[in-house]
């Protein structure tokens, strides 16, 4: 019997069983193994790019090489520029300016000459020099920002009013330079620009706006393109490659491609996790592209960080060893690397993703995968055999030189027993087969198995079999 570890992750299951989880692994297609369908690959590890003093919180990062060379990162209320340095590290930062008393994650909206950084209640425009100029609306305060055709647009907090700047001047906003998202009363929560369209996300609908050549009416709603669904919060949206992702007010995660209608990509289990969170309006979406993969991160404030990998359309979870959360929440590509910003610990730093690193800046990453196994009558399980990259232990007397796999069994489908261990093979033992057993009798209708690895090695699971006939 083949065991599908992690391949039905975060789907609702019957009988009230433990969830099928996939933690710090992700699933990739296995065209060379049609009998298996997919393999489990370790998530990218994180290498340190720079370490910052404690006492701050990361709120967003981005890069705009036509204006500033380096990575712009926001720590609490400081906006900093980290220039490139030797290797893959970043240099000591220069302070670009402040965001005043803003809270929450920030928006970046860039033209050819200016970058606007907007938090909830405050926005500042930064230009080369550097110069920093606070953005003041004729009425109210800004909540979100976007840019199109050299004009910056700002949502007035708590309203459906959107202000727009003069051309090539993010801070000059006339007293009549606004439009209102109409047709029904609603607050506009946030903005997102993509491919010449600005999407105004509200609590009940999404309205796309396009630029015109008119001086008096520079933006108009695209006729017939309004989408009757709202967004759960101002930070619950992002763009990765050519896809817009956002979270609906009911907790469903949606993907919207250019000119298309949103499709739900979340499972019912993921949707329930979001909608049942006490602070669900503070859900944060971010993500990155790595190689050919598009990876979306959904941060659920009191629950954890869940990732949607478009390669197979499957979900997985990432978290630190001593936390229910992944440390990183914001990503930007600069100089061929994907940099990520710590948003959890009060020790802000930037790292970069590496598929040759299997730790979080040297800290252990524990990988786990669950499988539900159907059982007929009282079925004896002589052994469970893992298939994967054996012989990848590390040289020397270090963690990973004698790598282990762990297994926990819930033979009644609910109660996990003590953890078992087996060797993954020493360096060079490429024909080694990690084996657990004999495991004894399991009770119908199902048993639950959970495997885990914590050694910093690149072990990819290509399959698992109960009672194979080749051993």
Short mmCIF file of C-alpha atoms in Angstrom, two decimals:
data_model
loop_
_atom_site.label_atom_id
_atom_site.label_comp_id
_atom_site.label_asym_id
_atom_site.label_seq_id
_atom_site.Cartn_x
_atom_site.Cartn_y
_atom_site.Cartn_z
CA UNK A 1 0.00 0.00 0.00
CA UNK A 2 1.38 3.41 -1.00
CA UNK A 3 1.12 6.12 1.66
CA UNK A 4 0.37 9.68 0.48
CA UNK A 5 2.25 11.74 3.05
CA UNK A 6 1.18 15.39 2.92
CA UNK A 7 -0.56 15.19 -0.46
CA UNK A 8 -4.06 15.87 0.87
CA UNK A 9 -2.86 18.58 3.22
CA UNK A 10 -5.36 20.95 4.81
CA UNK A 11 -8.38 19.24 3.32
CA UNK A 12 -11.30 18.52 5.61
CA UNK A 13 -11.49 14.83 6.45
CA UNK A 14 -14.11 12.53 7.86
CA UNK A 15 -14.36 10.94 11.30
CA UNK A 16 -12.92 13.98 13.10
CA UNK A 17 -9.35 12.80 12.46
CA UNK A 18 -6.22 14.89 13.00
CA UNK A 19 -5.54 17.19 10.01
CA UNK A 20 -3.32 16.05 7.18
CA UNK A 21 -0.41 18.43 7.58
CA UNK A 22 2.63 19.31 5.51
CA UNK A 23 5.09 21.43 7.49
CA UNK A 24 8.34 22.87 6.08
CA UNK A 25 8.03 20.58 3.05
CA UNK A 26 6.22 21.34 -0.19
CA UNK A 27 4.95 19.02 -2.91
CA UNK A 28 6.36 19.03 -6.46
CA UNK A 29 5.24 17.01 -9.49
CA UNK A 30 7.19 13.79 -10.05
CA UNK A 31 6.93 13.10 -13.82
CA UNK A 32 9.59 10.41 -13.48
CA UNK A 33 7.42 8.57 -10.93
CA UNK A 34 3.88 8.30 -12.32
CA UNK A 35 3.09 5.73 -9.63
CA UNK A 36 3.75 8.32 -6.91
CA UNK A 37 2.44 11.57 -8.41
CA UNK A 38 4.52 13.96 -6.31
CA UNK A 39 7.55 14.24 -4.08
CA UNK A 40 8.05 16.20 -0.86
CA UNK A 41 10.86 18.74 -1.07
CA UNK A 42 12.29 20.76 1.85
CA UNK A 43 11.17 24.39 1.80
CA UNK A 44 13.81 27.00 1.08
CA UNK A 45 16.03 27.75 4.03
CA UNK A 46 17.06 31.26 5.02
CA UNK A 47 20.58 32.69 5.03
CA UNK A 48 21.33 35.88 6.93
CA UNK A 49 21.73 39.06 4.86
CA UNK A 50 22.04 41.53 7.75
CA UNK A 51 21.18 41.60 11.47
CA UNK A 52 19.58 44.65 13.04
CA UNK A 53 19.26 45.88 16.65
CA UNK A 54 16.35 44.53 18.69
CA UNK A 55 13.22 46.43 19.64
CA UNK A 56 11.74 47.00 16.19
CA UNK A 57 9.24 45.20 14.00
CA UNK A 58 9.50 44.52 10.28
CA UNK A 59 6.55 45.92 8.30
CA UNK A 60 7.52 45.49 4.67
CA UNK A 61 10.33 45.48 2.12
CA UNK A 62 10.66 46.24 -1.58
CA UNK A 63 13.24 47.21 -4.21
CA UNK A 64 13.06 49.88 -6.92
CA UNK A 65 16.40 49.97 -8.70
CA UNK A 66 15.47 52.89 -10.97
CA UNK A 67 15.24 55.12 -7.86
CA UNK A 68 17.22 53.49 -5.02
CA UNK A 69 19.86 50.78 -5.37
CA UNK A 70 19.23 48.27 -2.64
CA UNK A 71 16.38 46.96 -0.51
CA UNK A 72 13.95 49.37 1.15
CA UNK A 73 12.69 48.00 4.47
CA UNK A 74 10.34 49.48 7.05
CA UNK A 75 11.12 48.83 10.71
CA UNK A 76 8.39 50.14 13.02
CA UNK A 77 8.26 53.78 11.76
CA UNK A 78 11.71 53.96 10.11
CA UNK A 79 12.15 53.62 6.35
CA UNK A 80 15.65 52.30 5.63
CA UNK A 81 17.69 51.62 2.50
CA UNK A 82 20.03 48.61 2.65
CA UNK A 83 22.61 48.85 -0.15
CA UNK A 84 24.29 45.79 -1.68
CA UNK A 85 27.54 44.65 -0.10
CA UNK A 86 29.94 41.76 -0.59
CA UNK A 87 28.51 38.40 -1.59
CA UNK A 88 24.83 38.05 -0.80
CA UNK A 89 24.83 40.28 2.28
CA UNK A 90 23.52 43.81 2.50
CA UNK A 91 25.37 46.88 3.73
CA UNK A 92 24.62 49.14 6.68
CA UNK A 93 21.36 50.99 6.10
CA UNK A 94 20.78 54.67 5.41
CA UNK A 95 17.68 56.23 6.93
CA UNK A 96 15.35 57.55 4.24
CA UNK A 97 12.76 58.96 6.63
CA UNK A 98 9.87 58.19 8.94
CA UNK A 99 6.26 57.05 8.64
CA UNK A 100 5.12 58.80 11.78
CA UNK A 101 2.59 56.89 13.87
CA UNK A 102 1.36 54.44 11.24
CA UNK A 103 0.44 50.90 12.19
CA UNK A 104 0.30 47.60 10.37
CA UNK A 105 1.87 46.47 7.13
CA UNK A 106 2.79 49.05 4.50
CA UNK A 107 2.05 49.60 0.82
CA UNK A 108 4.75 50.58 -1.67
CA UNK A 109 3.66 52.61 -4.71
CA UNK A 110 6.42 53.71 -7.09
CA UNK A 111 6.57 55.91 -10.16
CA UNK A 112 9.73 56.54 -12.21
CA UNK A 113 11.00 59.08 -9.67
CA UNK A 114 9.23 58.54 -6.33
CA UNK A 115 8.37 55.75 -3.93
CA UNK A 116 5.39 56.28 -1.65
CA UNK A 117 5.33 54.19 1.51
CA UNK A 118 1.87 54.13 3.09
CA UNK A 119 0.75 52.66 6.38
CA UNK A 120 -2.60 53.03 8.06
CA UNK A 121 -2.95 56.76 8.71
CA UNK A 122 0.23 58.13 7.13
CA UNK A 123 2.13 58.18 3.84
CA UNK A 124 5.53 59.56 2.87
CA UNK A 125 7.02 60.07 -0.59
CA UNK A 126 10.73 59.31 -1.06
CA UNK A 127 12.84 60.48 -3.98
CA UNK A 128 16.52 60.13 -4.87
CA UNK A 129 18.78 62.39 -2.91
CA UNK A 130 17.25 61.17 -0.69
CA UNK A 131 14.31 63.41 0.12
CA UNK A 132 11.23 62.57 2.20
CA UNK A 133 7.94 64.48 2.04
CA UNK A 134 4.85 63.61 4.03
CA UNK A 135 1.66 63.18 2.00
CA UNK A 136 -1.28 65.30 3.22
CA UNK A 137 -4.76 64.73 1.86
CA UNK A 138 -7.17 67.67 1.56
CA UNK A 139 -9.47 65.70 3.87
CA UNK A 140 -8.84 62.79 6.23
CA UNK A 141 -5.77 60.54 6.29
CA UNK A 142 -4.45 57.95 3.80
CA UNK A 143 -5.05 54.26 4.41
CA UNK A 144 -3.62 52.70 1.24
CA UNK A 145 -1.77 53.82 -1.90
CA UNK A 146 -1.18 52.80 -5.51
CA UNK A 147 0.37 54.38 -8.63
CA UNK A 148 -0.63 54.49 -12.27
CA UNK A 149 0.42 56.76 -15.17
CA UNK A 150 2.73 58.79 -12.90
CA UNK A 151 -0.12 59.65 -10.52
CA UNK A 152 -0.38 58.35 -6.98
CA UNK A 153 -3.77 57.37 -5.59
CA UNK A 154 -4.72 57.31 -1.89
CA UNK A 155 -7.68 55.83 -0.07
CA UNK A 156 -9.11 58.21 2.51
CA UNK A 157 -9.48 56.06 5.65
CA UNK A 158 -13.02 55.06 6.54
CA UNK A 159 -14.57 56.28 3.27
CA UNK A 160 -15.05 55.31 -0.36
CA UNK A 161 -13.11 58.41 -1.48
CA UNK A 162 -9.91 58.01 -3.53
CA UNK A 163 -7.62 61.03 -3.93
CA UNK A 164 -5.10 61.35 -6.77
CA UNK A 165 -1.95 63.41 -7.14
CA UNK A 166 -0.68 65.63 -9.92
CA UNK A 167 1.37 63.94 -12.62
CA UNK A 168 4.93 63.12 -11.46
CA UNK A 169 4.30 64.66 -8.04
CA UNK A 170 3.07 62.27 -5.37
CA UNK A 171 2.52 64.96 -2.73
CA UNK A 172 0.52 67.60 -4.64
CA UNK A 173 -3.19 66.78 -4.39
CA UNK A 174 -5.81 69.32 -5.41
CA UNK A 175 -8.94 69.98 -3.37
CA UNK A 176 -11.14 68.47 -6.08
CA UNK A 177 -8.73 65.70 -7.14
CA UNK A 178 -10.79 62.75 -5.99
CA UNK A 179 -13.45 60.31 -7.07
CA UNK A 180 -15.87 58.19 -5.09
CA UNK A 181 -16.51 54.51 -5.55
CA UNK A 182 -20.25 54.59 -5.99
CA UNK A 183 -23.33 52.48 -6.80
CA UNK A 184 -23.73 51.42 -3.18
CA UNK A 185 -22.36 52.65 0.14
CA UNK A 186 -19.11 50.98 1.11
CA UNK A 187 -15.73 51.76 2.54
CA UNK A 188 -12.76 51.21 0.25
CA UNK A 189 -10.26 49.13 2.17
CA UNK A 190 -7.21 49.07 -0.10
CA UNK A 191 -5.85 49.52 -3.64
CA UNK A 192 -3.83 47.37 -5.99
CA UNK A 193 -2.44 48.32 -9.39
CA UNK A 194 -1.84 45.70 -12.05
CA UNK A 195 -1.24 45.98 -15.79
CA UNK A 196 -2.69 49.47 -16.16
CA UNK A 197 -5.71 48.88 -13.92
CA UNK A 198 -6.22 50.05 -10.33
CA UNK A 199 -8.45 47.74 -8.31
CA UNK A 200 -10.36 49.42 -5.48
CA UNK A 201 -11.07 46.69 -2.93
CA UNK A 202 -14.03 47.39 -0.67
CA UNK A 203 -16.02 45.53 1.93
CA UNK A 204 -18.65 44.43 -0.60
CA UNK A 205 -17.12 44.75 -4.07
CA UNK A 206 -14.00 45.23 -6.17
CA UNK A 207 -14.09 48.05 -8.73
CA UNK A 208 -11.41 48.32 -11.44
CA UNK A 209 -10.42 51.83 -12.61
CA UNK A 210 -8.47 52.80 -15.72
CA UNK A 211 -6.68 56.01 -16.63
CA UNK A 212 -8.03 58.43 -19.25
CA UNK A 213 -6.56 61.36 -21.16
CA UNK A 214 -8.96 63.79 -19.48
CA UNK A 215 -7.48 66.39 -17.17
CA UNK A 216 -10.69 66.76 -15.16
CA UNK A 217 -11.57 63.04 -15.01
CA UNK A 218 -8.27 61.16 -15.15
CA UNK A 219 -9.80 57.88 -13.87
CA UNK A 220 -13.03 56.07 -14.71
CA UNK A 221 -14.50 52.79 -13.57
CA UNK A 222 -14.24 50.03 -16.15
CA UNK A 223 -17.80 49.40 -17.24
CA UNK A 224 -19.24 45.94 -16.56
CA UNK A 225 -16.10 44.77 -14.76
CA UNK A 226 -17.18 45.25 -11.14
CA UNK A 227 -16.74 42.14 -9.00
CA UNK A 228 -19.34 41.50 -6.32
CA UNK A 229 -17.14 40.33 -3.49
CA UNK A 230 -15.26 42.17 -0.76
CA UNK A 231 -11.85 41.86 0.87
CA UNK A 232 -11.31 40.81 4.48
CA UNK A 233 -8.69 43.47 5.33
CA UNK A 234 -6.31 46.08 3.90
CA UNK A 235 -3.28 43.75 3.84
CA UNK A 236 -5.08 40.70 2.46
CA UNK A 237 -3.90 41.20 -1.13
CA UNK A 238 -0.74 40.79 -3.19
CA UNK A 239 0.57 40.28 -6.72
CA UNK A 240 2.93 37.42 -7.60
CA UNK A 241 4.07 37.18 -11.21
CA UNK A 242 0.88 37.74 -13.20
CA UNK A 243 -1.58 36.67 -10.51
CA UNK A 244 -3.56 38.80 -8.04
CA UNK A 245 -4.35 37.05 -4.78
CA UNK A 246 -6.76 38.30 -2.11
CA UNK A 247 -8.91 36.99 0.74
CA UNK A 248 -12.67 37.42 0.50
CA UNK A 249 -14.71 38.54 3.49
CA UNK A 250 -15.74 34.92 4.10
CA UNK A 251 -12.11 33.80 4.41
CA UNK A 252 -11.72 32.20 0.98
CA UNK A 253 -8.37 32.82 -0.73
CA UNK A 254 -8.86 33.82 -4.37
CA UNK A 255 -6.60 34.13 -7.39
CA UNK A 256 -7.46 36.55 -10.20
CA UNK A 257 -5.60 36.49 -13.48
CA UNK A 258 -5.49 39.36 -15.96
CA UNK A 259 -8.98 40.06 -17.24
CA UNK A 260 -10.42 37.05 -15.46
CA UNK A 261 -12.85 36.41 -12.63
CA UNK A 262 -11.54 35.37 -9.19
CA UNK A 263 -11.24 31.65 -8.54
CA UNK A 264 -11.03 30.15 -5.07
CA UNK A 265 -7.71 28.38 -4.41
CA UNK A 266 -8.09 27.75 -0.67
CA UNK A 267 -9.38 24.48 0.70
CA UNK A 268 -12.38 24.53 3.01
CA UNK A 269 -10.03 23.84 5.93
CA UNK A 270 -7.87 26.89 5.11
CA UNK A 271 -10.97 29.04 4.72
CA UNK A 272 -12.23 27.93 8.13
CA UNK A 273 -8.86 28.72 9.73
CA UNK A 274 -9.03 32.26 8.37
CA UNK A 275 -12.69 32.97 9.08
CA UNK A 276 -12.52 31.62 12.64
CA UNK A 277 -9.43 33.67 13.61
CA UNK A 278 -10.26 36.40 16.12
CA UNK A 279 -8.26 38.98 14.13
CA UNK A 280 -9.10 37.78 10.63
CA UNK A 281 -9.25 41.36 9.32
CA UNK A 282 -5.48 41.50 9.97
CA UNK A 283 -4.68 38.64 7.59
CA UNK A 284 -1.57 39.47 5.54
CA UNK A 285 -0.85 38.16 2.04
CA UNK A 286 2.62 38.17 0.56
CA UNK A 287 4.67 35.83 -1.57
CA UNK A 288 7.43 35.30 -4.05
CA UNK A 289 8.47 33.48 -7.20
CA UNK A 290 11.36 31.06 -6.86
CA UNK A 291 12.56 29.43 -10.04
CA UNK A 292 9.41 28.36 -11.89
CA UNK A 293 7.27 28.34 -8.76
CA UNK A 294 4.68 30.87 -7.60
CA UNK A 295 4.35 30.78 -3.82
CA UNK A 296 1.68 32.63 -1.84
CA UNK A 297 1.94 33.14 1.93
CA UNK A 298 -1.19 33.66 4.04
CA UNK A 299 -0.42 34.93 7.53
CA UNK A 300 -3.34 34.24 9.90
CA UNK A 301 -2.69 36.35 13.02
CA UNK A 302 -3.51 33.92 15.83
CA UNK A 303 -3.08 30.70 13.89
CA UNK A 304 -0.01 30.41 11.66
CA UNK A 305 1.48 30.88 8.20
CA UNK A 306 0.12 28.80 5.34
CA UNK A 307 1.56 28.67 1.81
CA UNK A 308 -0.13 27.94 -1.48
CA UNK A 309 2.20 26.53 -4.12
CA UNK A 310 0.72 26.88 -7.59
CA UNK A 311 2.92 24.08 -8.98
CA UNK A 312 0.45 21.44 -7.78
CA UNK A 313 -2.20 23.68 -6.25
CA UNK A 314 -1.39 22.28 -2.81
CA UNK A 315 -1.00 23.95 0.57
CA UNK A 316 1.73 23.58 3.16
CA UNK A 317 2.68 25.28 6.39
CA UNK A 318 5.94 26.87 7.48
CA UNK A 319 6.95 27.58 11.05
CA UNK A 320 9.97 28.01 13.27
CA UNK A 321 11.01 25.25 15.66
CA UNK A 322 9.83 27.06 18.80
CA UNK A 323 6.88 28.95 17.30
CA UNK A 324 3.64 28.34 15.47
CA UNK A 325 4.66 31.04 12.98
CA UNK A 326 7.13 31.49 10.14
CA UNK A 327 9.44 34.38 10.94
CA UNK A 328 9.23 36.02 7.52
CA UNK A 329 6.28 37.80 5.99
CA UNK A 330 7.59 40.15 3.31
CA UNK A 331 9.66 39.40 0.21
CA UNK A 332 11.38 41.26 -2.58
CA UNK A 333 13.65 40.27 -5.45
CA UNK A 334 16.90 42.15 -5.77
CA UNK A 335 20.13 41.34 -7.61
CA UNK A 336 19.02 37.78 -8.39
CA UNK A 337 17.99 36.87 -4.84
CA UNK A 338 14.68 36.69 -2.97
CA UNK A 339 15.12 38.68 0.23
CA UNK A 340 12.76 38.18 3.14
CA UNK A 341 12.06 40.32 6.20
CA UNK A 342 11.50 39.08 9.74
CA UNK A 343 8.11 40.27 10.99
CA UNK A 344 7.74 38.12 14.11
CA UNK A 345 10.70 38.59 16.45
CA UNK A 346 11.61 42.06 17.67
CA UNK A 347 15.04 41.60 16.11
CA UNK A 348 14.54 42.91 12.57
CA UNK A 349 16.81 41.49 9.95
CA UNK A 350 16.76 40.62 6.27
CA UNK A 351 17.61 37.17 5.00
CA UNK A 352 17.52 35.57 1.59
CA UNK A 353 15.98 32.28 0.48
CA UNK A 354 18.21 29.40 -0.55
CA UNK A 355 17.28 25.92 -1.76
CA UNK A 356 20.73 24.76 -0.66
CA UNK A 357 20.11 25.76 2.97
CA UNK A 358 18.01 23.60 5.29
CA UNK A 359 17.93 25.81 8.39
CA UNK A 360 16.48 29.17 9.38
CA UNK A 361 19.70 31.21 9.69
CA UNK A 362 21.27 28.23 11.46
CA UNK A 363 18.21 27.36 13.56
CA UNK A 364 16.68 23.90 13.15
CA UNK A 365 13.67 23.49 10.87
CA UNK A 366 11.52 20.49 11.73
CA UNK A 367 9.67 19.04 8.74
CA UNK A 368 6.49 17.02 9.21
CA UNK A 369 4.05 15.24 6.93
CA UNK A 370 0.85 13.39 7.81
CA UNK A 371 -1.03 10.62 6.02
CA UNK A 372 -4.36 8.93 6.64
CA UNK A 373 -4.21 5.20 5.89
CA UNK A 374 -7.37 3.10 5.35
CA UNK A 375 -7.38 -0.12 7.42
CA UNK A 376 -9.35 -3.29 6.74
CA UNK A 377 -10.36 -5.21 9.88
CA UNK A 378 -7.45 -5.50 12.33
CA UNK A 379 -4.60 -5.22 9.86
CA UNK A 380 -1.00 -5.97 10.79
CA UNK A 381 1.64 -3.55 9.54
CA UNK A 382 5.00 -5.29 9.35
CA UNK A 383 6.88 -2.21 8.21
CA UNK A 384 6.75 1.25 6.69
CA UNK A 385 9.51 2.02 4.19
CA UNK A 386 10.42 5.57 3.16
CA UNK A 387 11.77 6.26 -0.29
CA UNK A 388 14.00 9.27 -0.80
CA UNK A 389 17.49 10.69 -1.10
CA UNK A 390 19.37 8.42 1.26
CA UNK A 391 23.08 8.90 1.77
CA UNK A 392 22.94 12.70 2.11
CA UNK A 393 24.23 12.86 5.69
CA UNK A 394 26.72 15.64 6.43
CA UNK A 395 30.44 14.95 6.88
CA UNK A 396 32.08 15.37 10.29
CA UNK A 397 30.71 15.28 13.82
CA UNK A 398 27.84 17.70 13.27
CA UNK A 399 24.06 17.54 13.38
CA UNK A 400 23.07 15.73 10.22
CA UNK A 401 26.07 13.41 10.07
CA UNK A 402 23.83 10.57 11.27
CA UNK A 403 20.41 11.81 10.11
CA UNK A 404 17.24 10.29 11.49
CA UNK A 405 13.62 10.05 10.46
CA UNK A 406 10.89 10.03 13.09
CA UNK A 407 7.48 8.40 13.01
CA UNK A 408 4.41 8.73 15.20
CA UNK A 409 1.48 6.37 14.80
CA UNK A 410 -2.18 6.82 15.74
CA UNK A 411 -3.34 3.26 15.20
CA UNK A 412 -6.89 4.20 16.19
CA UNK A 413 -6.82 7.29 13.97
CA UNK A 414 -6.78 9.71 16.89
CA UNK A 415 -4.23 9.02 19.65
CA UNK A 416 -0.57 9.36 18.72
CA UNK A 417 1.91 7.04 20.42
CA UNK A 418 5.54 7.73 21.31
CA UNK A 419 7.92 8.71 18.53
CA UNK A 420 9.96 6.05 16.73
CA UNK A 421 13.24 6.73 14.94
CA UNK A 422 15.22 5.15 12.14
CA UNK A 423 18.41 6.03 10.25
CA UNK A 424 18.27 7.88 6.93
CA UNK A 425 21.67 6.49 6.03
CA UNK A 426 25.16 7.87 6.42
CA UNK A 427 26.96 9.86 3.74
CA UNK A 428 27.29 7.77 0.61
CA UNK A 429 24.80 5.06 1.64
CA UNK A 430 22.65 5.73 -1.39
CA UNK A 431 20.88 2.37 -1.37
CA UNK A 432 19.77 2.69 2.24
CA UNK A 433 16.03 2.25 2.84
CA UNK A 434 14.71 3.90 6.04
CA UNK A 435 12.40 1.34 7.64
CA UNK A 436 10.03 1.43 10.61
CA UNK A 437 8.59 -1.75 12.04
CA UNK A 438 7.12 -4.08 12.88
CA UNK A 439 4.35 -1.65 13.81
CA UNK A 440 1.72 -4.18 14.88
CA UNK A 441 -2.03 -4.07 14.38
CA UNK A 442 -3.98 -0.98 13.32
CA UNK A 443 -7.69 -0.49 13.96
CA UNK A 444 -10.25 0.18 11.21
CA UNK A 445 -11.39 2.29 9.54
CA UNK A 446 -8.20 4.39 9.38
CA UNK A 447 -4.85 4.97 11.03
CA UNK A 448 -2.85 8.21 10.98
CA UNK A 449 0.91 8.30 10.38
CA UNK A 450 3.18 11.32 10.85
CA UNK A 451 6.81 11.41 9.71
CA UNK A 452 9.31 14.09 10.72
CA UNK A 453 12.91 15.16 10.03
CA UNK A 454 14.92 17.81 11.82
CA UNK A 455 18.44 17.29 10.49
CA UNK A 456 19.74 20.07 8.18
CA UNK A 457 19.95 17.89 5.07
CA UNK A 458 18.24 17.96 1.70
CA UNK A 459 16.14 14.84 2.14
CA UNK A 460 13.35 14.64 -0.42
CA UNK A 461 10.60 12.07 0.14
CA UNK A 462 9.75 10.34 -3.14
CA UNK A 463 7.34 7.81 -1.67
CA UNK A 464 6.37 5.59 1.24
CA UNK A 465 5.01 2.05 1.27
CA UNK A 466 3.41 -0.19 3.88
CA UNK A 467 4.41 -3.90 3.73
CA UNK A 468 6.29 -3.64 0.44
CA UNK A 469 7.17 -6.82 -1.40
CA UNK A 470 10.66 -5.63 -2.34
CA UNK A 471 12.21 -5.66 1.16
#
